[in-house]
Coordinates of C-alpha atoms and ligand atoms in Angstrom, one line a residue:
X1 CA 35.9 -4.9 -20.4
X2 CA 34.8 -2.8 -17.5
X3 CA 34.7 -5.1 -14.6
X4 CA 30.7 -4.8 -13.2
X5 CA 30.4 -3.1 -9.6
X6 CA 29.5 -6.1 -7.5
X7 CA 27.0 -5.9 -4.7
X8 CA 26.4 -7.9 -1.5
X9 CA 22.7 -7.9 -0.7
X10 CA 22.1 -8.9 3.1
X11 CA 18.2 -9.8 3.1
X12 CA 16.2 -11.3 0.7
X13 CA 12.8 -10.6 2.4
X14 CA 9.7 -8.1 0.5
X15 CA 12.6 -5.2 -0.5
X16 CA 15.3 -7.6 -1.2
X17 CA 13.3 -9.1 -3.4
X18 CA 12.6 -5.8 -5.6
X19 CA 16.2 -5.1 -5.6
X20 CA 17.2 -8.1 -7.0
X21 CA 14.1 -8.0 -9.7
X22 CA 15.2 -4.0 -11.0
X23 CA 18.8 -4.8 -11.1
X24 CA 17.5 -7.8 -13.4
X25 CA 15.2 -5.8 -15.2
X26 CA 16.5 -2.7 -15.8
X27 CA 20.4 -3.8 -16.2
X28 CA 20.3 -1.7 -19.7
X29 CA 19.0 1.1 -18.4
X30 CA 21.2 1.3 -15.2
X31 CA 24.1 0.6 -17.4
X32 CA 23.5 4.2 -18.7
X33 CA 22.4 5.8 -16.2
X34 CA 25.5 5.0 -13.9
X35 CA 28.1 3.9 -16.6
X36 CA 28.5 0.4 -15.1
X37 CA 26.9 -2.5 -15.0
X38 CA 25.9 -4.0 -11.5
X39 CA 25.8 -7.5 -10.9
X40 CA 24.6 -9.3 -7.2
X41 CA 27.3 -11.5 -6.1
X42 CA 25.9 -12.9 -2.7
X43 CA 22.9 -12.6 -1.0
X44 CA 22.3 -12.9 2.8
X45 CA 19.4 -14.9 4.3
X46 CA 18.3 -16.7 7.7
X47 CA 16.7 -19.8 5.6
X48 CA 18.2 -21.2 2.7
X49 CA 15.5 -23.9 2.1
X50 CA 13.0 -20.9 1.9
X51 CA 11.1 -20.9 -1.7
X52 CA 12.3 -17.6 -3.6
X53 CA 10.3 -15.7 -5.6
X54 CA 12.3 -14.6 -8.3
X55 CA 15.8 -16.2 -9.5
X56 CA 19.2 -15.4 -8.4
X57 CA 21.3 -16.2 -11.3
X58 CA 24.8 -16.3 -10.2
X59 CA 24.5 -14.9 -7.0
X60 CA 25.3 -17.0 -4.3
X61 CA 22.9 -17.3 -1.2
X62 CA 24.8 -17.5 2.3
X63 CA 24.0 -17.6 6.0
X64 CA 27.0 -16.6 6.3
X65 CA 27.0 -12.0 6.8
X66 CA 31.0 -11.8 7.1
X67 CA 31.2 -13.9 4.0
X68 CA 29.4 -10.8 2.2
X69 CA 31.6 -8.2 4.5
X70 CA 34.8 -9.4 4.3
X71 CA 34.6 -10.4 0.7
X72 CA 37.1 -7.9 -1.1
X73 CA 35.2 -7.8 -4.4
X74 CA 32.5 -6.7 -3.1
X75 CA 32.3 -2.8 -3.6
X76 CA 28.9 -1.9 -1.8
X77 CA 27.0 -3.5 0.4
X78 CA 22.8 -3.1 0.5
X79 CA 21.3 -4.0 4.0
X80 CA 17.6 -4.8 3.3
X81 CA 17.5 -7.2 6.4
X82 CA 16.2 -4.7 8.9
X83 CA 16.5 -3.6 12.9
X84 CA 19.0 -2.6 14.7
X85 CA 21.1 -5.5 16.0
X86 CA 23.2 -7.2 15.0
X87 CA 22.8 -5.2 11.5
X88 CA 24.7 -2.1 13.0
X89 CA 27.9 -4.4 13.8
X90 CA 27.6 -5.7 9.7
X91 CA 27.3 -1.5 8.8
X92 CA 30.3 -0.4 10.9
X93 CA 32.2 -3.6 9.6
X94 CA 31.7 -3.5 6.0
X95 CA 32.1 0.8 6.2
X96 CA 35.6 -0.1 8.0
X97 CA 36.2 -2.5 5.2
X98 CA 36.1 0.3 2.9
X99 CA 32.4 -0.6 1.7
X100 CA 29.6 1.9 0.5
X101 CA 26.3 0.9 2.0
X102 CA 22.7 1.6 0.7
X103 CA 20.0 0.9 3.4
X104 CA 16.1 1.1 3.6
X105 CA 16.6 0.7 7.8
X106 CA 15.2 3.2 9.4
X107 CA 15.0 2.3 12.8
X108 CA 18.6 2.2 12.2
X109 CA 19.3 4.8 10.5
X110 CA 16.9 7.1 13.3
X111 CA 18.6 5.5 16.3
X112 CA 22.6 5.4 14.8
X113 CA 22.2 7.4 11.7
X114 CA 24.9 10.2 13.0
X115 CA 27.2 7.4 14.7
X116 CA 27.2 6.0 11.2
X117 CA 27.5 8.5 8.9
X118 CA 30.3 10.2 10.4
X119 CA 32.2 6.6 10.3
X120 CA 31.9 6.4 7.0
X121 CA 32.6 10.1 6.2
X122 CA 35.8 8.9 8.0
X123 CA 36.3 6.1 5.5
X124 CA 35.5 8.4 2.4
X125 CA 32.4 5.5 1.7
X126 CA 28.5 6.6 0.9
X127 CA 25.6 6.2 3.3
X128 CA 22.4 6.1 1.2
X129 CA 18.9 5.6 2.6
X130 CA 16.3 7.2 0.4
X131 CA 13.6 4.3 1.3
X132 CA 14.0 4.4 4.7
X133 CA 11.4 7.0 4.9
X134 CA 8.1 7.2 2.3
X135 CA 9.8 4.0 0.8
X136 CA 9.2 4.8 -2.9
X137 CA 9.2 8.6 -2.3
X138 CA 11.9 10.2 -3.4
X139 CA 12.3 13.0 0.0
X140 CA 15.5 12.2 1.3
X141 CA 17.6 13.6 -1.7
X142 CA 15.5 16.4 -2.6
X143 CA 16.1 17.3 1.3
X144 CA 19.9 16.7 0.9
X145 CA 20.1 18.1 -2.8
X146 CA 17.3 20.1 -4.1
X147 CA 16.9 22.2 -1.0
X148 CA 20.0 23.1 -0.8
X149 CA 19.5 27.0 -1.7
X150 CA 16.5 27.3 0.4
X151 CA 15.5 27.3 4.4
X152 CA 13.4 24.9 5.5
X153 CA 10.9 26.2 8.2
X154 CA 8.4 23.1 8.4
X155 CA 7.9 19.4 7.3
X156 CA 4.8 17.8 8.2
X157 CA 4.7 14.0 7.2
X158 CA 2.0 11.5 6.9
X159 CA 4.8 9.2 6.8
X160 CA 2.9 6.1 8.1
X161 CA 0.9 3.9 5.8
X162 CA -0.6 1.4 8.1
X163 CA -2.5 3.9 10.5
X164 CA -3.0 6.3 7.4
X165 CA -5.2 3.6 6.4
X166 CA -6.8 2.9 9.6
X167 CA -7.9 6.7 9.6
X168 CA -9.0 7.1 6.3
X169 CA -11.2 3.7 7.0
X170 CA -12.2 5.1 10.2
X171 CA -12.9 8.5 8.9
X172 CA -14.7 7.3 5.6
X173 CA -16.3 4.2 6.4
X174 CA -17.6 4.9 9.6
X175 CA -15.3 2.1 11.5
X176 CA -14.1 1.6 14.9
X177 CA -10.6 1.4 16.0
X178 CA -10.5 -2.5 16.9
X179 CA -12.2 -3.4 13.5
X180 CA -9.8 -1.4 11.5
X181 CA -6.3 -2.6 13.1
X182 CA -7.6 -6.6 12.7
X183 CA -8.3 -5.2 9.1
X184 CA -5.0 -3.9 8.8
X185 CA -3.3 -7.1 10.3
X186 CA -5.3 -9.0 8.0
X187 CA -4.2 -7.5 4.9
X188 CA -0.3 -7.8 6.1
X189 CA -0.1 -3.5 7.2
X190 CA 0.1 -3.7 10.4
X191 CA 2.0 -6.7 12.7
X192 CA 1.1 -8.6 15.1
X193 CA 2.2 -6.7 17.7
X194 CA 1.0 -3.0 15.8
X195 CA 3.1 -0.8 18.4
X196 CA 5.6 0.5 16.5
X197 CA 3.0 2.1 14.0
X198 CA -0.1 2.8 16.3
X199 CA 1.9 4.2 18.9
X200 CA 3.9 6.3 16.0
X201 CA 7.3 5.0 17.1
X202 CA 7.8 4.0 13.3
X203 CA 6.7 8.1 12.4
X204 CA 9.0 9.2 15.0
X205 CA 11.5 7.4 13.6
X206 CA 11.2 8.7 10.4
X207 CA 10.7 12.4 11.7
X208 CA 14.2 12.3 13.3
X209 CA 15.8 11.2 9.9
X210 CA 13.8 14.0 8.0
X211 CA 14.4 16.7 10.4
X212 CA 17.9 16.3 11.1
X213 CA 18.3 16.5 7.0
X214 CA 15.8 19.7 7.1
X215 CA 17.5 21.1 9.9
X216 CA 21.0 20.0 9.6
X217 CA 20.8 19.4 13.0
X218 CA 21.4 16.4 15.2
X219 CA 18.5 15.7 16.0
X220 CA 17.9 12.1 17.9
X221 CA 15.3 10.2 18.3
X222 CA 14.7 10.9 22.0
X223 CA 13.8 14.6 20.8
X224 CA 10.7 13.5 19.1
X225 CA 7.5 13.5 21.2
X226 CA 5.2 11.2 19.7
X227 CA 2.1 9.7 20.2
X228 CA -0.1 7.3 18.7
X229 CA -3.7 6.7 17.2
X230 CA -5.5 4.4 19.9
X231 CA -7.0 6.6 21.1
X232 CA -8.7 8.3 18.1
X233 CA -12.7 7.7 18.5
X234 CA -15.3 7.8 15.7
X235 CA -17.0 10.8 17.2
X236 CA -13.8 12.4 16.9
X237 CA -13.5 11.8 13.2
X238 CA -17.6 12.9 12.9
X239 CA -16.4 16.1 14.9
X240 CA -13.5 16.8 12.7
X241 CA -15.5 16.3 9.8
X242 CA -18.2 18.5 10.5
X243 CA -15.8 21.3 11.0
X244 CA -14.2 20.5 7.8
X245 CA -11.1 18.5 9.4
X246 CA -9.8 15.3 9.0
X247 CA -8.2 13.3 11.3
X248 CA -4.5 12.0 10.8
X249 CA -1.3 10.9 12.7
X250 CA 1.1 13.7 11.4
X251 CA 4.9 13.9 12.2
X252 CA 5.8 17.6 12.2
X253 CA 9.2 19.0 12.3
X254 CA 9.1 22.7 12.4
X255 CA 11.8 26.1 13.6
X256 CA 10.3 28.2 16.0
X257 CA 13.0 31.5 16.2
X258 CA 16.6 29.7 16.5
X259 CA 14.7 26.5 18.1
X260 CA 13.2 23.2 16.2
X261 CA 10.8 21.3 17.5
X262 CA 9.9 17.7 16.1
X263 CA 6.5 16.0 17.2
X264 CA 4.0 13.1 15.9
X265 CA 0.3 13.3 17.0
X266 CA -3.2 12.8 15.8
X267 CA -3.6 16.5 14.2
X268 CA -6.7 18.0 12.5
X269 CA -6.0 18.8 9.4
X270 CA -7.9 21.5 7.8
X271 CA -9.4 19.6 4.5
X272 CA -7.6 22.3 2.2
X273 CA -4.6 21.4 3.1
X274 CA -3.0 18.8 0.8
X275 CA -2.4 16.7 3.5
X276 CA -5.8 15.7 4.4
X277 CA -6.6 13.9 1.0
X278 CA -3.7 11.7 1.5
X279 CA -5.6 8.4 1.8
X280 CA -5.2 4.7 2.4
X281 CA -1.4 3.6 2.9
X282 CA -0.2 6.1 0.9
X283 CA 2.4 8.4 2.4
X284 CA 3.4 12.5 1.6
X285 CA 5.9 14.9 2.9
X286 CA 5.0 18.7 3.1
X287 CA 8.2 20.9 3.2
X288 CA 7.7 24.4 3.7
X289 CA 10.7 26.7 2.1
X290 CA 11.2 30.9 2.8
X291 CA 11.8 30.9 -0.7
X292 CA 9.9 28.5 -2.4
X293 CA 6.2 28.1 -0.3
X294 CA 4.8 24.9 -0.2
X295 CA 5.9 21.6 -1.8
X296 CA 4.3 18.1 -1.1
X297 CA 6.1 14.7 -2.1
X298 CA 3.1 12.0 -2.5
X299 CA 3.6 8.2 -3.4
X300 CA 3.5 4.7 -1.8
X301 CA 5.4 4.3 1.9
X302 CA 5.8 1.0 1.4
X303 CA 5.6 -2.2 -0.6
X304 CA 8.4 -4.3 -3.2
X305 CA 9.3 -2.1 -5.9
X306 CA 8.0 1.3 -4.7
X307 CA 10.7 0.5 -2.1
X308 CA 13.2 -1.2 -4.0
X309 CA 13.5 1.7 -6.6
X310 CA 14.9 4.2 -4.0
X311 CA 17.5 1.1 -2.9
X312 CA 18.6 0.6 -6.0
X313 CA 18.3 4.7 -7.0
X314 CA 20.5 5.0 -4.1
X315 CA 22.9 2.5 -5.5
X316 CA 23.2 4.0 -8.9
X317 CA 24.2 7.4 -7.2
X318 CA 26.9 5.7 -5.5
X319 CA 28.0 4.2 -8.7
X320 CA 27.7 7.3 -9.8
X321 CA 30.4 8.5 -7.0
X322 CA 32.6 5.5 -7.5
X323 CA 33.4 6.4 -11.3
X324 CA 33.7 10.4 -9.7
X325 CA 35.9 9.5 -7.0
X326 CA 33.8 11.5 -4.7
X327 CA 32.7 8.6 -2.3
X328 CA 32.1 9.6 1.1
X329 CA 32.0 13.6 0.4
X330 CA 28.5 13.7 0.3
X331 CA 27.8 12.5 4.4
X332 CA 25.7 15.4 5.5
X333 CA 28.3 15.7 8.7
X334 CA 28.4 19.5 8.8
X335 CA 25.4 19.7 11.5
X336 CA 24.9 22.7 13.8
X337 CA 24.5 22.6 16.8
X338 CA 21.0 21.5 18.0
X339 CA 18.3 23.5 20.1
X340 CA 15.2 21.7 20.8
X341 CA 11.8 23.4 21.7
X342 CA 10.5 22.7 25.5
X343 CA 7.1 21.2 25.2
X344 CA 6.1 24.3 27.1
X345 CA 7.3 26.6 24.5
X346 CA 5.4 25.1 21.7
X347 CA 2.8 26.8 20.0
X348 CA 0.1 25.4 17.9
X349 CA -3.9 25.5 17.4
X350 CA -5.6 23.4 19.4
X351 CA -9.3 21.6 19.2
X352 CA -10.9 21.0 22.1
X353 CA -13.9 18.5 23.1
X354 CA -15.3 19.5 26.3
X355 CA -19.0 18.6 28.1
X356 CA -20.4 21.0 30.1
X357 CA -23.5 21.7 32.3
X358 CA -26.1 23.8 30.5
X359 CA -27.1 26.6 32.4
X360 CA -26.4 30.5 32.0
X361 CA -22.9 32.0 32.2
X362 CA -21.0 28.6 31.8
X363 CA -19.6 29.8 28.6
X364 CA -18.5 33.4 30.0
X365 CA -16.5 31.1 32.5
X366 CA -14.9 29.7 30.1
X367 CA -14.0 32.5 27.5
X368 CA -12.9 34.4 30.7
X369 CA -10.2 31.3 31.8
X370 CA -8.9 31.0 28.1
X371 CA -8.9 35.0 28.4
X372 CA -6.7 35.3 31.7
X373 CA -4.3 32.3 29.7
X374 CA -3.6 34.6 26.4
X375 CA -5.5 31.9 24.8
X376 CA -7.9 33.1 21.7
X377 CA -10.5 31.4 20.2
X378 CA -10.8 30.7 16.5
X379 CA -14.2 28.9 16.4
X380 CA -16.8 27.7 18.8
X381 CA -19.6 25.3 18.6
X382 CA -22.1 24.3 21.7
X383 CA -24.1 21.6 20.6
X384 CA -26.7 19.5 23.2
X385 CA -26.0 16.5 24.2
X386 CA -27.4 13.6 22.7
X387 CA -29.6 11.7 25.6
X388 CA -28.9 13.4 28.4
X389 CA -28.5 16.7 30.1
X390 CA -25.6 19.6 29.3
X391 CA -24.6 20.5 25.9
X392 CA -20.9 19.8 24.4
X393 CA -18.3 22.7 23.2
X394 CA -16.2 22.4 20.8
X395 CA -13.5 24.9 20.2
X396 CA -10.4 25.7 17.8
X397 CA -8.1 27.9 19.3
X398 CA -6.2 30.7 17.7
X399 CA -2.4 29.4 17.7
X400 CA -1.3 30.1 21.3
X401 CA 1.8 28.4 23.6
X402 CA 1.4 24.6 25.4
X403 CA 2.8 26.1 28.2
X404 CA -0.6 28.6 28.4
X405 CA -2.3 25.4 26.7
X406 CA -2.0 23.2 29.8
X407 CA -2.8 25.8 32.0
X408 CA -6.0 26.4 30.7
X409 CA -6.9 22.4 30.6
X410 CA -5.8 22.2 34.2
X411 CA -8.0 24.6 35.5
X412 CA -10.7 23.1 33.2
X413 CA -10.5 20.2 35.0
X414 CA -11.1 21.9 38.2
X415 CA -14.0 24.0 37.4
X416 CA -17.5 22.5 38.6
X417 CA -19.3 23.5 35.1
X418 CA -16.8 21.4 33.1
X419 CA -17.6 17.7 33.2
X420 CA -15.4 16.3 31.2
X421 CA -12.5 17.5 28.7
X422 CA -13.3 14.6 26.3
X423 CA -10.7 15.8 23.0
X424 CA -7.2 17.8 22.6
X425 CA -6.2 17.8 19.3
X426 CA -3.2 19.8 17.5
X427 CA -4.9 21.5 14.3
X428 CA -3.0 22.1 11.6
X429 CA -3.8 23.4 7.9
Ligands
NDP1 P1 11.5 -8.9 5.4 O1 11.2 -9.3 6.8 O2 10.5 -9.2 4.3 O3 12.9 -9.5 4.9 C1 14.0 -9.5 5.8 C2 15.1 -10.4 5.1 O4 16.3 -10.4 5.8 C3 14.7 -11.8 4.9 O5 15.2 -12.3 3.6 C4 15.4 -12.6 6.0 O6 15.9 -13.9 5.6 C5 16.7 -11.7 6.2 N1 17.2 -11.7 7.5 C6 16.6 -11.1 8.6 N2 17.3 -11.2 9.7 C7 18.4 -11.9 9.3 C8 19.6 -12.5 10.0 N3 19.8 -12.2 11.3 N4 20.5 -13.1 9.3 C9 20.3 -13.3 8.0 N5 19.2 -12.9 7.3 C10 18.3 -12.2 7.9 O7 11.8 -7.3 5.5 P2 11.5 -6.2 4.4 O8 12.0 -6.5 3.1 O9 10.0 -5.8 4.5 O10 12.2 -4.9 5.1 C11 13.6 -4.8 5.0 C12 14.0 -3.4 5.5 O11 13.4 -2.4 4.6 C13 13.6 -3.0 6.9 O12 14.6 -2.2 7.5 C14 12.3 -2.2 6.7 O13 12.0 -1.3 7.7 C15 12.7 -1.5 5.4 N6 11.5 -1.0 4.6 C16 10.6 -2.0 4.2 C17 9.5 -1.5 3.5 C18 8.5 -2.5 3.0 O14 7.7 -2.1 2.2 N7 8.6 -3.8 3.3 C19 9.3 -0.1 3.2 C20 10.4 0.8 3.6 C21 11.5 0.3 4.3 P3 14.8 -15.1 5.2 O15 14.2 -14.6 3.9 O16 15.7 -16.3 5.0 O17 13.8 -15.1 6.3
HSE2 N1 5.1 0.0 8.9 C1 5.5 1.0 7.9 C2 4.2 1.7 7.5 C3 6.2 0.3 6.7 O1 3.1 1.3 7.8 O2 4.3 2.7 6.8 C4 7.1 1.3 6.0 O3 8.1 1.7 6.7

C-alpha cells in the first residue's frame, strides 16, 4: 500500500481547525485529486488542556515545534500559527530539513517572503500560500499560473474584511467611525488593538505579496505607502455618494512606464466599477491584463474553511509535485529587478473637499492655481454651507502627477479665500 503523505500541522487555532476538518472530510476526494492520501501526524499548540473543536484521531498534539520539524516522516509541514517570530526560525528549519511548507502567514510571507522562497528553491521544497491573501480566494495561483501569458498593468484589492465592513456600515447605515470599530470588535473582526487593519498595515501586507507575484518584482514591504481608514468621516461617505462614489480602503499595485508603484488608501470608487459593490467582510482582487481587460476575484477574506480550503488546495498541489518530482521548481525566484515610483511621480484622480469664502472671483483663483499646476478638473460642485457663511467645493480632478498635486494643496493652504482643505481622496473607477 502507498504509504499516506504525512503532515505536521503547527497551530490549531480558527484555520487549523478547518484544515484538520477538510482533510477529514474530504479524504476521498483528495485521494483523487492528488493520488495520495494525507493523514495529520502531529499538531502543534500553546495549550494542550484547551477544549478542541473537532477530533484529532491519531494525530498527536505537542508543545513541542522541533518535535514536528525534525521528525523525518513528516514530508510537509503547514504553519497556521501565525506572526513572524519565532515561526520564521520553524520555516527555515523544517525547509533545511528538506520539508515543503504550506502557510496562510502573511505578515510572514510580506516581510520574509523572498528570504524564504529562495531557501527553499535552494532545497528543491514548495512554498505555498494561497490564503495568506483573500483567505478563501483563490488569487495567488491564478497570479503565478493563469497569468502567465499576459502583462499585468494594475491590481487594485479590497483585500481587508474588517474595515470593508466598517465602510460599507458607515456608508449604508449612516454610522460613525467609533460605533463601527466597537461593532467590529464585538463581532470578533477587528482586535483589540485594530491597527494592523485600520491603519491598512494588514492591506499593505498583502499588496506586497500580490504585487511582487504581478510584477515579478521584489517588491518589500517598506515600498508600500499605506494608510488607513480613521480618518474617514460620514460627510465624506454622504459626499462620495452624492457624486456616485463609494468610499473604500483599496490597495493598488499598478506600472507606470518601466516603474511600479504599490499604495493602500481610502479611494473613491466610481460606483460602476466592480469594486464598489464589494460589501461587508468580503474581499476582491481586480487585475488588469494588456491582453485580457478586466478580471475581479470575489469571495470571503477570512474565516475557517473559506481559509482552510486554499491551505489545504495548496497542499494537494504539493502532493501533486511530490508524486511529479518537481518540488521546489515552481518558487517564483526569477524576479527583475525592481523600480519603484517616487510619491512625486505618481499620478492619479483626485477629490478634493475644500471651504471657501463666498464672494466673486474665489473660484477664478482657484481654477487659475490648478491651471498654473497642469492640474485639470473633471467635476466641480460649490454648494453653501450649511449654518454658516461661505459655500464648500468639491472637485474631481482629471488624472494629473502628486508631485503637481501637492503643489497645488500647498498653495491652497496659503491663499486667504480658502479656509480649509477639509478632504483628499485618490478616485479610482
Ligand atoms: P489563531 O489565533 O486562531 O490560532 C493560532 C494557533 O496557533 C493556536 O492553535 C495556538 O495554540 C497556536 N500557536 C500560536 N502561537 C504558538 C506558539 N508560540 N507555540 C505553539 N502554538 C502556537 O489564528 P488563526 O487560525 O486565525 O490564523 C492563523 C494564520 O492564518 C495567521 O497567520 C493568520 O494571519 C492567517 N489567516 C487567518 C485567517 C482567518 O480567517 N483566521 C484568514 C487568512 C489568513 P492554542 O490553540 O493552544 O492557543
Ligand atoms: N484581519 C484580516 C481582515 C483577516 O480583516 O481581513 C484576514 O487576513
Amino acid at each position: 500500500m502507498v504509504k499516506a503523505i504525512q503532515i505536521g500541522l503547527l497551530g490549531f487555532g480558527t484555520v487549523g481547525t478547518g484544515v484538520v476538518r477538510i482533510i477529514q472530510g474530504h479524504q476521498d476526494h483528495l485521494h483523487r485529486q492528488s493520488g495520495s492520501s494525507i493523514a495529520i501526524k502531529s499538531i502543534l499548540v500553546k495549550n494542550l488542556e484547551k477544549s478542541r473543536a473537532v477530533d484529532v484521531g491519531n494525530a498527536q498534539l505537542t508543545l513541542d515545534p522541533w518535535s514536528i520539524i525534525n521528525d523525518p516522516e513528516i514530508n510537509v509541514i503547514v504553519e497556521v500559527t501565525g506572526g513572524v517570530n519565532p515561526t520564521k526560525e520553524w520555516i527555515l528549519a523544517a525547509i533545511k530539513n528538506g520539508k515543503h511548507v504550506v502557510t496562510a502567514n502573511k505578515d510572514l510571507m510580506a516581510m520574509h517572503g523572498n528570504e524564504l522562497l529562495a531557501e527553499a528553491a535552494r532545497n528543491k521544497c514548495d512554498i505555498y500560500y494561497e490564503a495568506s491573501v483573500g483567505g478563501g480566494i483563490p488569487i495567488i495561483r491564478a497570479l503565478m499560473d493563469s497569468f502567465t501569458s499576459d502583462k499585468i498593468t494594475k491590481i487594485m484589492g479590497i483585500v481587508n474584511g474588517t474595515t470593508n465592513y466598517m465602510l460599507t456600515k458607515m456608508a449604508q447605515e449612516g454610522a460613525s467611525y467609533k460605533d463601527v470599530l466597537a461593532e467590529a470588535q464585538a463581532l470578533g473582526y477587528a482586535e483589540s488593538d485594530p491597527t494592523a487593519d485600520v491603519d491598512g498595515l494588514d492591506a499593505a501586507r498583502k499588496m506586497t505579496i500580490l504585487a511582487r507575484l504581478g510584477f515579478l518584482t521584489d517588491v518589500a514591504l517598506e515600498d508600500v505607502r499605506s494608510k488607513g481608514i480613521r480618518d474617514v468621516t460620514q460627510e465624506e461617505m454622504k459626499y462620495a455618494s452624492k457624486l456616485g462614489y463609494t468610499i473604500k480602503l483599496v490597495g493598488i499595485a499598478e506600472r507606470q512606464g518601466d516603474k511600479i508603484n504599490v499604495s493602500v488608501q481610502p479611494t473613491m470608487m466610481k460606483n460602476s466599477h466592480p469594486l464598489s459593490s464589494v460589501n461587508g467582510v468580503f474581499n476582491a482582487v481586480y487585475v488588469y491584463g494588456e491582453a485580457v481587460g478586466e478580471t475581479m476575484f470575489y469571495g470571503p477574506g477570512a474565516g475557517e474553511l473559506p481559509t482552510a480550503t486554499s491551505v489545504v488546495s495548496d497542499l494537494v498541489q504539493v502532493v501533486k509535485n511530490l508524486k511529479l518530482g518537481v518540488n521546489g521548481l515552481t518558487s517564483d525566484s526569477h524576479y527583475k529587478e525592481k523600480k519603484v515610483l517616487s510619491e512625486a511621480e505618481q499620478f492619479s484622480k483626485t477629490f478634493i473637499v475644500l471651504r471657501v469664502h463666498d464672494r466673486a472671483g474665489v473660484l477664478a483663483q482657484i481654477t487659475n492655481l490648478l491651471a498654473g499646476h497642469e492640474v485639470s478638473l473633471e467635476s466641480i460642485i460649490q454648494s453653501p454651507l450649511q449654518g454658516e457663511q461661505g459655500s464648500e467645493l468639491c472637485m474631481i480632478t482629471h488624472r494629473s502627477s502628486k508631485a503637481s498635486l501637492d503643489g497645488v494643496l500647498s498653495k491652497l493652504n496659503e491663499m486667504e479665500v480658502v479656509r480649509s482643505i477639509d478632504s483628499v481622496y485618490r478616485v479610482e473607477g
